[in-house]
Short mmCIF file of C-alpha atoms in Angstrom, two decimals:
data_model
loop_
_atom_site.label_atom_id
_atom_site.label_comp_id
_atom_site.label_asym_id
_atom_site.label_seq_id
_atom_site.Cartn_x
_atom_site.Cartn_y
_atom_site.Cartn_z
CA MET C 18 122.70 128.02 170.72
CA THR C 19 124.75 124.98 169.72
CA ASP C 20 124.27 122.30 167.07
CA SER C 21 123.32 119.68 169.65
CA GLY C 22 120.11 121.47 170.60
CA GLY C 23 121.32 122.82 173.93
CA VAL C 24 121.93 126.24 175.42
CA ALA C 25 125.43 127.57 176.00
CA VAL C 26 126.00 128.27 179.72
CA ARG C 27 129.16 129.85 181.26
CA ASP C 28 130.72 128.03 184.20
CA ARG C 29 130.70 130.49 187.10
CA GLN C 30 131.38 128.04 189.97
CA VAL C 31 134.97 129.14 190.52
CA GLY C 32 134.51 132.71 189.33
CA THR C 33 136.60 132.24 186.20
CA ASP C 34 135.56 131.53 182.67
CA THR C 35 136.68 127.99 181.88
CA GLY C 36 134.64 127.57 178.68
CA TRP C 37 131.17 126.75 177.58
CA LEU C 38 129.02 123.94 179.01
CA ILE C 39 125.97 122.53 177.27
CA GLY C 40 122.66 122.14 179.15
CA PRO C 41 119.31 120.72 177.94
CA ILE C 42 116.62 123.04 176.52
CA PRO C 43 113.42 123.01 178.57
CA GLN C 44 110.21 121.75 176.90
CA CYS C 45 108.18 124.87 175.93
CA GLU C 46 105.72 123.59 173.35
CA PRO C 47 102.49 121.76 174.27
CA GLU C 48 102.13 118.14 173.32
CA PRO C 49 100.24 117.60 170.04
CA LEU C 50 96.50 116.91 170.23
CA SER C 51 95.41 113.41 169.43
CA GLU C 52 92.09 111.63 169.00
CA THR C 53 93.38 108.63 170.93
CA PRO C 54 93.73 108.72 174.71
CA VAL C 55 97.15 109.86 175.88
CA THR C 56 98.87 107.84 178.58
CA ARG C 57 100.19 110.05 181.35
CA ARG C 58 103.42 109.57 183.25
CA ALA C 59 103.16 108.09 186.71
CA GLY C 60 102.72 110.69 189.43
CA THR C 61 100.89 113.25 187.28
CA ALA C 62 97.24 114.07 187.78
CA ARG C 63 94.79 116.06 185.72
CA VAL C 64 93.13 118.88 187.61
CA GLY C 65 89.83 120.39 186.48
CA ARG C 66 86.17 119.63 186.25
CA PRO C 67 85.06 116.00 185.99
CA THR C 68 84.57 114.62 182.49
CA THR C 69 81.05 113.39 183.15
CA SER C 70 78.12 114.72 185.10
CA PRO C 71 75.69 112.48 186.97
CA GLN C 72 72.74 113.98 185.05
CA ARG C 73 74.19 113.95 181.54
CA PRO C 74 75.48 111.09 179.43
CA PRO C 75 79.10 111.38 178.32
CA ALA C 76 79.66 113.36 175.14
CA PRO C 77 80.23 111.25 172.05
CA ALA C 78 83.87 110.51 171.28
CA VAL C 79 85.37 112.48 168.40
CA GLY C 80 86.82 109.47 166.63
CA ALA C 81 83.87 107.14 167.26
CA PRO C 82 81.92 105.70 164.32
CA VAL C 83 78.69 107.51 163.44
CA ALA C 84 76.52 104.67 164.77
CA ASP C 85 78.17 105.03 168.19
CA ARG C 86 77.82 108.82 168.25
CA VAL C 87 73.99 108.96 168.14
CA ASP C 88 72.00 108.11 171.24
CA PRO C 89 69.33 105.55 170.21
CA SER C 90 66.76 107.26 172.43
CA ALA C 91 67.37 110.58 170.61
CA ARG C 92 66.82 108.96 167.24
CA ALA C 93 63.65 107.17 168.37
CA PHE C 94 62.36 110.43 169.82
CA ALA C 95 63.13 112.36 166.61
CA VAL C 96 61.25 109.81 164.47
CA SER C 97 58.28 109.86 166.83
CA ALA C 98 58.18 113.67 167.14
CA LEU C 99 58.47 114.34 163.39
CA THR C 100 55.80 111.72 162.64
CA ARG C 101 53.53 113.45 165.15
CA VAL C 102 54.18 116.88 163.58
CA LEU C 103 53.27 115.55 160.13
CA GLU C 104 50.12 113.89 161.48
CA VAL C 105 49.04 117.15 163.13
CA ILE C 106 49.66 119.13 159.93
CA ASP C 107 47.57 116.55 158.01
CA ARG C 108 44.80 116.90 160.65
CA ARG C 109 45.02 113.22 161.57
CA ARG C 110 45.89 114.18 165.15
CA PRO C 111 44.90 117.17 167.35
CA VAL C 112 47.42 119.97 167.96
CA ALA C 113 47.32 119.27 171.71
CA HIS C 114 49.31 116.05 171.08
CA LEU C 115 52.37 118.13 170.18
CA ALA C 116 52.64 119.62 173.68
CA ALA C 117 54.17 116.38 175.01
CA VAL C 118 57.05 116.34 172.49
CA ALA C 119 57.61 119.93 171.34
CA ALA C 120 58.46 123.31 172.82
CA PRO C 121 55.50 125.73 173.09
CA HIS C 122 56.69 127.90 170.19
CA ILE C 123 56.67 124.84 167.90
CA VAL C 124 53.03 124.17 168.82
CA ASP C 125 52.23 127.81 167.96
CA GLN C 126 54.05 127.53 164.60
CA VAL C 127 52.17 124.38 163.61
CA THR C 128 48.85 125.91 164.67
CA ALA C 129 49.52 129.01 162.53
CA LEU C 130 50.58 126.81 159.59
CA MET C 131 47.37 124.80 159.85
CA HIS C 132 45.21 127.96 159.93
CA ARG C 133 47.04 129.39 156.91
CA SER C 134 46.66 126.18 154.90
CA ALA C 135 42.97 125.93 155.83
CA ALA C 136 42.36 129.54 154.70
CA SER C 137 44.17 129.04 151.39
CA SER C 138 42.37 125.81 150.44
CA ALA C 139 39.16 126.21 148.53
CA PRO C 140 35.96 124.98 150.23
CA GLY C 141 34.87 121.59 148.94
CA GLY C 142 38.30 121.04 147.37
CA ARG C 143 40.22 117.81 147.43
CA ARG C 144 42.19 116.99 150.54
CA PRO C 145 45.95 116.83 149.84
CA PRO C 146 47.64 113.43 150.18
CA THR C 147 48.94 112.55 153.62
CA ALA C 148 52.62 112.83 154.50
CA SER C 149 54.80 109.83 155.21
CA LEU C 150 58.20 110.08 156.91
CA LEU C 151 60.95 108.46 154.81
CA ARG C 152 64.40 108.91 156.35
CA VAL C 153 65.78 110.50 159.51
CA HIS C 154 69.44 111.33 160.18
CA LEU C 155 70.89 112.69 163.43
CA GLN C 156 74.19 114.34 164.23
CA TRP C 157 75.29 115.50 167.67
CA SER C 158 75.72 119.24 168.14
CA GLY C 159 76.42 119.01 171.88
CA PRO C 160 76.19 116.58 174.78
CA ASP C 161 72.41 117.06 175.07
CA ALA C 162 71.40 118.18 171.56
CA ALA C 163 71.29 116.77 168.05
CA GLU C 164 70.59 118.20 164.61
CA VAL C 165 67.99 116.26 162.61
CA THR C 166 67.62 116.08 158.85
CA ALA C 167 64.74 114.10 157.42
CA SER C 168 62.71 113.59 154.28
CA TYR C 169 59.04 112.83 153.85
CA SER C 170 56.79 112.15 150.89
CA ARG C 171 53.46 113.75 150.12
CA GLY C 172 51.93 112.22 147.03
CA ASN C 173 54.60 112.06 144.31
CA ARG C 174 56.79 114.75 145.85
CA VAL C 175 59.57 114.41 148.42
CA HIS C 176 60.10 117.21 150.95
CA ALA C 177 62.87 117.98 153.45
CA VAL C 178 62.70 118.68 157.19
CA ALA C 179 65.38 120.18 159.40
CA ALA C 180 64.93 120.03 163.16
CA ARG C 181 66.77 120.15 166.45
CA VAL C 182 66.12 117.95 169.45
CA ALA C 183 67.54 118.74 172.87
CA ARG C 184 67.38 117.23 176.31
CA VAL C 185 65.77 119.96 178.41
CA PRO C 186 64.65 120.06 182.06
CA THR C 187 60.97 119.07 182.21
CA ARG C 188 58.69 119.19 185.25
CA ILE C 189 56.97 115.87 185.83
CA ARG C 190 53.55 115.65 187.44
CA PRO C 191 53.46 113.73 190.71
CA THR C 192 52.31 110.13 190.43
CA VAL C 193 50.28 110.38 193.64
CA PRO C 194 48.01 113.30 194.59
CA GLY C 195 49.96 115.84 196.65
CA GLY C 196 53.28 114.19 195.83
CA PRO C 197 56.41 116.14 195.04
CA ARG C 198 57.04 117.50 191.56
CA VAL C 199 60.33 116.43 190.09
CA THR C 200 62.34 117.75 187.16
CA GLU C 201 64.14 115.45 184.77
CA LEU C 202 65.92 115.82 181.44
CA ARG C 203 63.70 114.80 178.53
CA TRP C 204 64.11 114.98 174.78
CA THR C 205 62.13 117.85 173.27
CA LEU C 206 61.67 119.13 169.73
CA VAL C 207 63.02 122.70 169.97
CA ASN C 208 63.19 123.70 166.30
CA VAL C 209 61.63 122.46 163.08
CA THR C 210 61.58 123.74 159.49
CA THR C 211 59.97 122.02 156.55
CA VAL C 212 60.25 122.69 152.83
#
C-alpha cells in the first residue's frame, strides 16, 4: 500500500522489474444509505421487483411528515370502527353491526365482554355512562396496516384503546343476482384492546 491510496503493482510487461507502479483501488464498500433519492449514473438500471403494486398504495416515505404518512381513509375507518365498538359495548348498537368493520374474532371478543359485564352488573342497577371517543392517532406499521392509539371518556374517567387496522382481502356480494363475486382490499379492525 502507498500513501496515495493506491496499490503497488510490479511492471511485468518486459519481464524485468523496473520499479513500482501505482494503480487505483477498486470501490469495495457500498454507498451510504440516505433518506433522499439517490441519482444514478447514466446507463445503470435497477433490477428487482417493482416498487409499487397495482393493488396496493405505495408505502409511506421514511422522511415524510407524519400528516403525509397516514392514509386519510385509514384514519376515517379507525374513527368509525372504534366508535362502533364503543356503541356496541354500551348497547346502543347491536353486535351484528361490527361484522362489517371487524374481524370475526373481534366480534366474539366484544360479545363475551358484553355478557361478562351484564352478568357482573346488579339487576335494577344504574346504567354506566356512555363512552365518547376523544382522540385517535395512527402510525403505519406496513404498507397495508396501521397501529391505532386512542382515548375515550366514560363519565369522569378517560380510558385508552390500542388497535390495529389492516387492509385485507374481502369478498364483495354481487350487485346483481347471479353476478360474479369479487374480492377487494378493505380496511378491517383486526385487533383491539381497551383499558
